[in-house]
Amino acid sequence: MTPVGSLLAATDLRKSYGPTPALDGASFSVHPGEVVAVMGPSGSGKSTLLHCLAGIVRADSGAISYGGRDLTTMSDAERSSLRRTEFGFVFQFGQLVPELSCTENVALPLRLSGTRRKEAERTAKEWMERLDVADVGHQRPGEVSGGQGQRVAVARALVTSPRVLFADEPTGALDSLNGEQVMQLLTDAARDTNAAVVLVTHEARVAAYSDREVIVRDGKVRDMAGAA
Ligand code: ADP
């Protein structure tokens, strides 16, 4: 059953790679504007959960509802369109395109969905100002610091105003000061735009930026508040 008011909800997800289940009956939900930290030991199924929720990986069974639609029965084309238009992604290593300038990187998701170059770059610059990286717009990703690169990656994830932002260890490659800055900017921007955030992390100080924490253990999700 989908929890009332949730934007994205998964029920009883199962996914195996070989004999050991990565997800073993995992349920999860997030509301618009809510930041949920997904914690748990390495290998417990956190990334698999994120990839299933984002429609990157197909679960073996279980249901995923997004805005009232069933993600598990959508075609690959429908899911990829959803990822492009309604979901944003930030990974541990920004995964910026090295040949493009930082501004071009941020503008890229808009360009891919047909926005004209001028308008895409104008919106990109607004987000870069907000993430405090407007001054590195002309530089390539290889020429900026790790913290700047990750803020560029956050700007790129938010430039399409996604309804859900998926972040998998977004500060895993940063020192603690840069990590804190990225988390503050990311969560402020998400809350302002009422985006839901699924934040995978194994660090308590990163999870501290969330509204709610869940723990994944052996492919199952436990709510920190006690409710399963
Ligand atoms: P976490 O993100 O908590 O570290 P993962 O979701 O990455 O955990 O992995 C959960 C389990 O599934 C692990 O045992 C891992 O080895 C396995 N696994 C994840 N992705 C794959 C894959 N693409 N191929 C094979 N096994 C995988």
PDB file of C-alpha atoms and ligand atoms in Angstrom:
ATOM      1  CA  MET A   1       0.000   0.000   0.000  1.00  0.00           C
ATOM      2  CA  THR A   2       1.270   3.488  -0.819  1.00  0.00           C
ATOM      3  CA  PRO A   3       1.605   5.727   2.257  1.00  0.00           C
ATOM      4  CA  VAL A   4      -0.714   8.752   2.106  1.00  0.00           C
ATOM      5  CA  GLY A   5       0.914  11.899   0.721  1.00  0.00           C
ATOM      6  CA  SER A   6       4.050  10.170  -0.540  1.00  0.00           C
ATOM      7  CA  LEU A   7       5.488  11.101  -3.922  1.00  0.00           C
ATOM      8  CA  LEU A   8       7.594   7.998  -4.393  1.00  0.00           C
ATOM      9  CA  ALA A   9       6.895   4.753  -2.572  1.00  0.00           C
ATOM     10  CA  ALA A  10       8.232   1.230  -2.881  1.00  0.00           C
ATOM     11  CA  THR A  11       6.581  -1.821  -1.382  1.00  0.00           C
ATOM     12  CA  ASP A  12       8.227  -5.191  -0.764  1.00  0.00           C
ATOM     13  CA  LEU A  13      11.013  -4.824  -3.324  1.00  0.00           C
ATOM     14  CA  ARG A  14      13.118  -7.873  -4.055  1.00  0.00           C
ATOM     15  CA  LYS A  15      16.203  -7.972  -6.216  1.00  0.00           C
ATOM     16  CA  SER A  16      18.888 -10.632  -6.427  1.00  0.00           C
ATOM     17  CA  TYR A  17      22.207 -10.736  -8.189  1.00  0.00           C
ATOM     18  CA  GLY A  18      22.881 -14.471  -8.058  1.00  0.00           C
ATOM     19  CA  PRO A  19      21.920 -16.442  -4.945  1.00  0.00           C
ATOM     20  CA  THR A  20      22.159 -13.641  -2.341  1.00  0.00           C
ATOM     21  CA  PRO A  21      19.361 -11.065  -2.322  1.00  0.00           C
ATOM     22  CA  ALA A  22      20.474  -7.406  -2.533  1.00  0.00           C
ATOM     23  CA  LEU A  23      16.913  -6.368  -1.628  1.00  0.00           C
ATOM     24  CA  ASP A  24      14.784  -8.756   0.396  1.00  0.00           C
ATOM     25  CA  GLY A  25      11.365  -7.159   0.866  1.00  0.00           C
ATOM     26  CA  ALA A  26      12.372  -3.498   1.115  1.00  0.00           C
ATOM     27  CA  SER A  27       9.703  -0.819   1.539  1.00  0.00           C
ATOM     28  CA  PHE A  28      10.350   2.900   1.428  1.00  0.00           C
ATOM     29  CA  SER A  29       8.541   6.182   0.856  1.00  0.00           C
ATOM     30  CA  VAL A  30       9.338   9.875   0.587  1.00  0.00           C
ATOM     31  CA  HIS A  31       7.110  12.974   0.555  1.00  0.00           C
ATOM     32  CA  PRO A  32       7.555  16.108  -1.577  1.00  0.00           C
ATOM     33  CA  GLY A  33      10.050  18.412   0.149  1.00  0.00           C
ATOM     34  CA  GLU A  34      11.293  15.649   2.458  1.00  0.00           C
ATOM     35  CA  VAL A  35      14.958  14.660   2.737  1.00  0.00           C
ATOM     36  CA  VAL A  36      15.332  10.996   3.720  1.00  0.00           C
ATOM     37  CA  ALA A  37      18.754   9.576   4.556  1.00  0.00           C
ATOM     38  CA  VAL A  38      19.223   5.922   3.637  1.00  0.00           C
ATOM     39  CA  MET A  39      21.915   4.531   5.910  1.00  0.00           C
ATOM     40  CA  GLY A  40      23.366   1.114   6.650  1.00  0.00           C
ATOM     41  CA  PRO A  41      26.566  -0.898   6.301  1.00  0.00           C
ATOM     42  CA  SER A  42      28.363  -1.418   3.027  1.00  0.00           C
ATOM     43  CA  GLY A  43      26.725  -4.115   0.909  1.00  0.00           C
ATOM     44  CA  SER A  44      23.375  -3.859   2.716  1.00  0.00           C
ATOM     45  CA  GLY A  45      21.441  -2.823  -0.421  1.00  0.00           C
ATOM     46  CA  LYS A  46      21.345   0.996  -0.238  1.00  0.00           C
ATOM     47  CA  SER A  47      22.511   1.669  -3.805  1.00  0.00           C
ATOM     48  CA  THR A  48      20.345  -1.116  -5.189  1.00  0.00           C
ATOM     49  CA  LEU A  49      17.334   0.463  -3.462  1.00  0.00           C
ATOM     50  CA  LEU A  50      18.200   3.876  -4.947  1.00  0.00           C
ATOM     51  CA  HIS A  51      18.698   2.390  -8.423  1.00  0.00           C
ATOM     52  CA  CYS A  52      15.342   0.585  -8.263  1.00  0.00           C
ATOM     53  CA  LEU A  53      13.512   3.695  -7.001  1.00  0.00           C
ATOM     54  CA  ALA A  54      15.048   5.749  -9.808  1.00  0.00           C
ATOM     55  CA  GLY A  55      14.046   3.218 -12.453  1.00  0.00           C
ATOM     56  CA  ILE A  56      17.669   2.465 -13.365  1.00  0.00           C
ATOM     57  CA  VAL A  57      17.479  -1.160 -12.221  1.00  0.00           C
ATOM     58  CA  ARG A  58      14.363  -3.324 -12.483  1.00  0.00           C
ATOM     59  CA  ALA A  59      13.406  -5.084  -9.241  1.00  0.00           C
ATOM     60  CA  ASP A  60      12.544  -8.784  -9.495  1.00  0.00           C
ATOM     61  CA  SER A  61       9.262  -8.131  -7.675  1.00  0.00           C
ATOM     62  CA  GLY A  62       7.462  -5.505  -5.617  1.00  0.00           C
ATOM     63  CA  ALA A  63       5.731  -2.242  -6.502  1.00  0.00           C
ATOM     64  CA  ILE A  64       7.034   1.286  -6.959  1.00  0.00           C
ATOM     65  CA  SER A  65       4.562   4.119  -7.185  1.00  0.00           C
ATOM     66  CA  TYR A  66       5.627   7.550  -8.409  1.00  0.00           C
ATOM     67  CA  GLY A  67       2.975  10.267  -8.387  1.00  0.00           C
ATOM     68  CA  GLY A  68       0.297   7.586  -8.652  1.00  0.00           C
ATOM     69  CA  ARG A  69       1.976   5.796 -11.583  1.00  0.00           C
ATOM     70  CA  ASP A  70       3.496   2.318 -11.343  1.00  0.00           C
ATOM     71  CA  LEU A  71       7.172   2.531 -12.225  1.00  0.00           C
ATOM     72  CA  THR A  72       7.601  -1.234 -12.405  1.00  0.00           C
ATOM     73  CA  THR A  73       5.241  -1.638 -15.358  1.00  0.00           C
ATOM     74  CA  MET A  74       6.555   1.320 -17.388  1.00  0.00           C
ATOM     75  CA  SER A  75       8.499   0.703 -20.578  1.00  0.00           C
ATOM     76  CA  ASP A  76      12.223   1.484 -20.663  1.00  0.00           C
ATOM     77  CA  ALA A  77      11.454   4.574 -22.778  1.00  0.00           C
ATOM     78  CA  GLU A  78       8.934   5.869 -20.246  1.00  0.00           C
ATOM     79  CA  ARG A  79      11.328   5.319 -17.370  1.00  0.00           C
ATOM     80  CA  SER A  80      14.169   7.016 -19.145  1.00  0.00           C
ATOM     81  CA  SER A  81      11.951   9.997 -19.957  1.00  0.00           C
ATOM     82  CA  LEU A  82      10.976  10.182 -16.281  1.00  0.00           C
ATOM     83  CA  ARG A  83      14.641  10.141 -15.250  1.00  0.00           C
ATOM     84  CA  ARG A  84      15.428  12.941 -17.675  1.00  0.00           C
ATOM     85  CA  THR A  85      12.530  15.221 -16.788  1.00  0.00           C
ATOM     86  CA  GLU A  86      11.500  14.535 -13.187  1.00  0.00           C
ATOM     87  CA  PHE A  87      14.510  13.010 -11.428  1.00  0.00           C
ATOM     88  CA  GLY A  88      17.913  14.525 -10.646  1.00  0.00           C
ATOM     89  CA  PHE A  89      21.070  12.596  -9.738  1.00  0.00           C
ATOM     90  CA  VAL A  90      24.226  13.346  -7.765  1.00  0.00           C
ATOM     91  CA  PHE A  91      26.851  10.645  -7.352  1.00  0.00           C
ATOM     92  CA  GLN A  92      30.009  10.385  -5.250  1.00  0.00           C
ATOM     93  CA  PHE A  93      32.253  11.523  -8.081  1.00  0.00           C
ATOM     94  CA  GLY A  94      30.426  14.337  -9.897  1.00  0.00           C
ATOM     95  CA  GLN A  95      30.650  12.502 -13.237  1.00  0.00           C
ATOM     96  CA  LEU A  96      30.850  15.748 -15.150  1.00  0.00           C
ATOM     97  CA  VAL A  97      31.707  15.663 -18.839  1.00  0.00           C
ATOM     98  CA  PRO A  98      35.420  16.588 -18.913  1.00  0.00           C
ATOM     99  CA  GLU A  99      35.376  18.199 -22.375  1.00  0.00           C
ATOM    100  CA  LEU A 100      32.589  20.661 -21.516  1.00  0.00           C
ATOM    101  CA  SER A 101      32.862  23.819 -19.406  1.00  0.00           C
ATOM    102  CA  CYS A 102      31.168  23.790 -16.012  1.00  0.00           C
ATOM    103  CA  THR A 103      28.321  25.961 -17.344  1.00  0.00           C
ATOM    104  CA  GLU A 104      27.849  23.637 -20.330  1.00  0.00           C
ATOM    105  CA  ASN A 105      27.756  20.671 -17.934  1.00  0.00           C
ATOM    106  CA  VAL A 106      25.030  22.273 -15.832  1.00  0.00           C
ATOM    107  CA  ALA A 107      23.064  23.270 -18.956  1.00  0.00           C
ATOM    108  CA  LEU A 108      23.349  19.781 -20.468  1.00  0.00           C
ATOM    109  CA  PRO A 109      20.155  18.207 -19.015  1.00  0.00           C
ATOM    110  CA  LEU A 110      18.146  21.162 -20.357  1.00  0.00           C
ATOM    111  CA  ARG A 111      19.837  20.951 -23.759  1.00  0.00           C
ATOM    112  CA  LEU A 112      19.053  17.207 -23.886  1.00  0.00           C
ATOM    113  CA  SER A 113      15.374  17.946 -23.367  1.00  0.00           C
ATOM    114  CA  GLY A 114      15.319  20.493 -26.155  1.00  0.00           C
ATOM    115  CA  THR A 115      15.862  23.839 -24.409  1.00  0.00           C
ATOM    116  CA  ARG A 116      17.703  26.389 -26.575  1.00  0.00           C
ATOM    117  CA  ARG A 117      21.326  27.022 -25.720  1.00  0.00           C
ATOM    118  CA  LYS A 118      20.921  30.614 -24.524  1.00  0.00           C
ATOM    119  CA  GLU A 119      18.028  29.857 -22.244  1.00  0.00           C
ATOM    120  CA  ALA A 120      19.655  26.650 -20.931  1.00  0.00           C
ATOM    121  CA  GLU A 121      22.856  28.527 -20.076  1.00  0.00           C
ATOM    122  CA  ARG A 122      20.932  31.359 -18.428  1.00  0.00           C
ATOM    123  CA  THR A 123      19.121  28.884 -16.146  1.00  0.00           C
ATOM    124  CA  ALA A 124      22.409  27.034 -15.565  1.00  0.00           C
ATOM    125  CA  LYS A 125      24.055  30.265 -14.423  1.00  0.00           C
ATOM    126  CA  GLU A 126      21.250  30.974 -11.953  1.00  0.00           C
ATOM    127  CA  TRP A 127      21.797  27.570 -10.351  1.00  0.00           C
ATOM    128  CA  MET A 128      25.559  28.018 -10.341  1.00  0.00           C
ATOM    129  CA  GLU A 129      25.186  31.304  -8.509  1.00  0.00           C
ATOM    130  CA  ARG A 130      22.990  29.615  -5.983  1.00  0.00           C
ATOM    131  CA  LEU A 131      25.553  26.830  -5.498  1.00  0.00           C
ATOM    132  CA  ASP A 132      28.309  29.423  -5.259  1.00  0.00           C
ATOM    133  CA  VAL A 133      30.237  28.267  -8.349  1.00  0.00           C
ATOM    134  CA  ALA A 134      29.288  31.012 -10.828  1.00  0.00           C
ATOM    135  CA  ASP A 135      32.940  32.043 -11.033  1.00  0.00           C
ATOM    136  CA  VAL A 136      34.121  28.686 -12.464  1.00  0.00           C
ATOM    137  CA  GLY A 137      31.567  28.616 -15.299  1.00  0.00           C
ATOM    138  CA  HIS A 138      34.160  28.846 -18.079  1.00  0.00           C
ATOM    139  CA  GLN A 139      36.504  26.288 -16.589  1.00  0.00           C
ATOM    140  CA  ARG A 140      36.523  22.581 -17.320  1.00  0.00           C
ATOM    141  CA  PRO A 141      35.774  20.107 -14.497  1.00  0.00           C
ATOM    142  CA  GLY A 142      39.452  19.061 -14.391  1.00  0.00           C
ATOM    143  CA  GLU A 143      40.452  22.640 -13.552  1.00  0.00           C
ATOM    144  CA  VAL A 144      38.264  23.105 -10.446  1.00  0.00           C
ATOM    145  CA  SER A 145      38.533  21.740  -6.893  1.00  0.00           C
ATOM    146  CA  GLY A 146      36.650  18.648  -5.713  1.00  0.00           C
ATOM    147  CA  GLY A 147      34.230  20.767  -3.689  1.00  0.00           C
ATOM    148  CA  GLN A 148      33.557  23.099  -6.611  1.00  0.00           C
ATOM    149  CA  GLY A 149      33.098  20.159  -8.979  1.00  0.00           C
ATOM    150  CA  GLN A 150      30.571  18.566  -6.656  1.00  0.00           C
ATOM    151  CA  ARG A 151      28.637  21.832  -6.348  1.00  0.00           C
ATOM    152  CA  VAL A 152      28.581  22.002 -10.160  1.00  0.00           C
ATOM    153  CA  ALA A 153      27.214  18.434 -10.142  1.00  0.00           C
ATOM    154  CA  VAL A 154      24.484  19.475  -7.677  1.00  0.00           C
ATOM    155  CA  ALA A 155      23.592  22.458  -9.897  1.00  0.00           C
ATOM    156  CA  ARG A 156      23.356  20.093 -12.868  1.00  0.00           C
ATOM    157  CA  ALA A 157      21.065  17.766 -10.900  1.00  0.00           C
ATOM    158  CA  LEU A 158      18.750  20.631  -9.930  1.00  0.00           C
ATOM    159  CA  VAL A 159      18.697  22.575 -13.207  1.00  0.00           C
ATOM    160  CA  THR A 160      15.601  20.790 -14.509  1.00  0.00           C
ATOM    161  CA  SER A 161      13.758  21.418 -11.187  1.00  0.00           C
ATOM    162  CA  PRO A 162      13.385  17.671 -10.529  1.00  0.00           C
ATOM    163  CA  ARG A 163      10.619  16.389  -8.295  1.00  0.00           C
ATOM    164  CA  VAL A 164      12.994  13.796  -6.805  1.00  0.00           C
ATOM    165  CA  LEU A 165      16.717  14.206  -6.234  1.00  0.00           C
ATOM    166  CA  PHE A 166      18.717  10.993  -5.814  1.00  0.00           C
ATOM    167  CA  ALA A 167      22.075  11.450  -4.119  1.00  0.00           C
ATOM    168  CA  ASP A 168      24.403   8.454  -3.636  1.00  0.00           C
ATOM    169  CA  GLU A 169      27.235   9.329  -1.216  1.00  0.00           C
ATOM    170  CA  PRO A 170      27.307  12.883  -2.651  1.00  0.00           C
ATOM    171  CA  THR A 171      30.057  14.017  -0.282  1.00  0.00           C
ATOM    172  CA  GLY A 172      31.985  10.737  -0.169  1.00  0.00           C
ATOM    173  CA  ALA A 173      34.983  12.200  -1.998  1.00  0.00           C
ATOM    174  CA  LEU A 174      35.093  15.535  -0.116  1.00  0.00           C
ATOM    175  CA  ASP A 175      36.742  16.734   3.086  1.00  0.00           C
ATOM    176  CA  SER A 176      34.381  17.508   5.940  1.00  0.00           C
ATOM    177  CA  LEU A 177      34.156  21.289   5.394  1.00  0.00           C
ATOM    178  CA  ASN A 178      33.337  20.923   1.685  1.00  0.00           C
ATOM    179  CA  GLY A 179      31.007  18.044   2.495  1.00  0.00           C
ATOM    180  CA  GLU A 180      29.047  20.181   4.947  1.00  0.00           C
ATOM    181  CA  GLN A 181      28.787  23.049   2.449  1.00  0.00           C
ATOM    182  CA  VAL A 182      27.555  20.753  -0.314  1.00  0.00           C
ATOM    183  CA  MET A 183      24.980  19.159   2.002  1.00  0.00           C
ATOM    184  CA  GLN A 184      23.713  22.536   3.204  1.00  0.00           C
ATOM    185  CA  LEU A 185      23.344  23.881  -0.337  1.00  0.00           C
ATOM    186  CA  LEU A 186      21.809  20.672  -1.653  1.00  0.00           C
ATOM    187  CA  THR A 187      19.194  20.350   1.101  1.00  0.00           C
ATOM    188  CA  ASP A 188      18.336  24.083   1.120  1.00  0.00           C
ATOM    189  CA  ALA A 189      17.781  24.049  -2.644  1.00  0.00           C
ATOM    190  CA  ALA A 190      15.711  20.867  -2.493  1.00  0.00           C
ATOM    191  CA  ARG A 191      13.505  22.178   0.309  1.00  0.00           C
ATOM    192  CA  ASP A 192      12.981  25.504  -1.485  1.00  0.00           C
ATOM    193  CA  THR A 193      11.821  23.712  -4.626  1.00  0.00           C
ATOM    194  CA  ASN A 194       9.797  21.114  -2.674  1.00  0.00           C
ATOM    195  CA  ALA A 195      11.803  18.276  -4.222  1.00  0.00           C
ATOM    196  CA  ALA A 196      11.971  14.941  -2.420  1.00  0.00           C
ATOM    197  CA  VAL A 197      15.520  13.796  -1.668  1.00  0.00           C
ATOM    198  CA  VAL A 198      16.709  10.194  -1.380  1.00  0.00           C
ATOM    199  CA  LEU A 199      20.155  10.504   0.176  1.00  0.00           C
ATOM    200  CA  VAL A 200      22.303   7.373   0.439  1.00  0.00           C
ATOM    201  CA  THR A 201      25.117   7.777   2.946  1.00  0.00           C
ATOM    202  CA  HIS A 202      26.981   5.821   5.594  1.00  0.00           C
ATOM    203  CA  GLU A 203      28.047   8.981   7.423  1.00  0.00           C
ATOM    204  CA  ALA A 204      26.018  10.237  10.394  1.00  0.00           C
ATOM    205  CA  ARG A 205      27.139  13.833   9.861  1.00  0.00           C
ATOM    206  CA  VAL A 206      25.722  13.736   6.314  1.00  0.00           C
ATOM    207  CA  ALA A 207      22.502  12.073   7.477  1.00  0.00           C
ATOM    208  CA  ALA A 208      22.135  14.901  10.016  1.00  0.00           C
ATOM    209  CA  TYR A 209      20.951  17.128   7.138  1.00  0.00           C
ATOM    210  CA  SER A 210      17.930  14.883   6.551  1.00  0.00           C
ATOM    211  CA  ASP A 211      14.414  15.076   7.986  1.00  0.00           C
ATOM    212  CA  ARG A 212      14.263  11.334   8.536  1.00  0.00           C
ATOM    213  CA  GLU A 213      16.661   8.398   8.567  1.00  0.00           C
ATOM    214  CA  VAL A 214      16.068   4.815   7.550  1.00  0.00           C
ATOM    215  CA  ILE A 215      18.498   1.933   7.909  1.00  0.00           C
ATOM    216  CA  VAL A 216      18.994  -0.759   5.283  1.00  0.00           C
ATOM    217  CA  ARG A 217      20.193  -4.060   6.661  1.00  0.00           C
ATOM    218  CA  ASP A 218      20.281  -7.343   4.761  1.00  0.00           C
ATOM    219  CA  GLY A 219      18.121  -5.880   2.010  1.00  0.00           C
ATOM    220  CA  LYS A 220      15.359  -4.669   4.334  1.00  0.00           C
ATOM    221  CA  VAL A 221      14.526  -1.094   5.364  1.00  0.00           C
ATOM    222  CA  ARG A 222      13.974  -0.103   8.979  1.00  0.00           C
ATOM    223  CA  ASP A 223      12.644   3.270   9.989  1.00  0.00           C
ATOM    224  CA  MET A 224      14.770   4.891  12.702  1.00  0.00           C
ATOM    225  CA  ALA A 225      11.554   6.051  14.399  1.00  0.00           C
ATOM    226  CA  GLY A 226      10.665   2.403  14.979  1.00  0.00           C
ATOM    227  CA  ALA A 227       7.908   1.861  12.408  1.00  0.00           C
ATOM    228  CA  ALA A 228       8.972  -0.677   9.783  1.00  0.00           C
TER     229      ALA A 228
HETATM  230  P1  ADP B   1      25.343  -0.733  -0.535  1.00  0.00           P
HETATM  231  O1  ADP B   1      24.951   0.393  -1.436  1.00  0.00           O
HETATM  232  O2  ADP B   1      24.599  -0.751   0.761  1.00  0.00           O
HETATM  233  O3  ADP B   1      26.818  -0.834  -0.317  1.00  0.00           O
HETATM  234  P2  ADP B   1      24.606  -2.422  -2.760  1.00  0.00           P
HETATM  235  O4  ADP B   1      23.194  -2.132  -3.066  1.00  0.00           O
HETATM  236  O5  ADP B   1      25.656  -1.789  -3.626  1.00  0.00           O
HETATM  237  O6  ADP B   1      24.903  -2.105  -1.224  1.00  0.00           O
HETATM  238  O7  ADP B   1      24.838  -3.981  -2.822  1.00  0.00           O
HETATM  239  C1  ADP B   1      24.000  -4.942  -2.163  1.00  0.00           C
HETATM  240  C2  ADP B   1      24.443  -6.358  -2.530  1.00  0.00           C
HETATM  241  O8  ADP B   1      24.206  -6.608  -3.899  1.00  0.00           O
HETATM  242  C3  ADP B   1      25.933  -6.596  -2.315  1.00  0.00           C
HETATM  243  O9  ADP B   1      26.100  -7.922  -1.892  1.00  0.00           O
HETATM  244  C4  ADP B   1      26.505  -6.391  -3.689  1.00  0.00           C
HETATM  245  O10 ADP B   1      27.696  -7.133  -3.857  1.00  0.00           O
HETATM  246  C5  ADP B   1      25.398  -6.898  -4.600  1.00  0.00           C
HETATM  247  N1  ADP B   1      25.361  -6.168  -5.899  1.00  0.00           N
HETATM  248  C6  ADP B   1      24.993  -4.893  -6.073  1.00  0.00           C
HETATM  249  N2  ADP B   1      25.034  -4.544  -7.377  1.00  0.00           N
HETATM  250  C7  ADP B   1      25.447  -5.674  -8.049  1.00  0.00           C
HETATM  251  C8  ADP B   1      25.680  -5.981  -9.427  1.00  0.00           C
HETATM  252  N3  ADP B   1      25.488  -5.074 -10.392  1.00  0.00           N
HETATM  253  N4  ADP B   1      26.090  -7.222  -9.723  1.00  0.00           N
HETATM  254  C9  ADP B   1      26.262  -8.157  -8.761  1.00  0.00           C
HETATM  255  N5  ADP B   1      26.052  -7.945  -7.452  1.00  0.00           N
HETATM  256  C10 ADP B   1      25.647  -6.712  -7.083  1.00  0.00           C
END
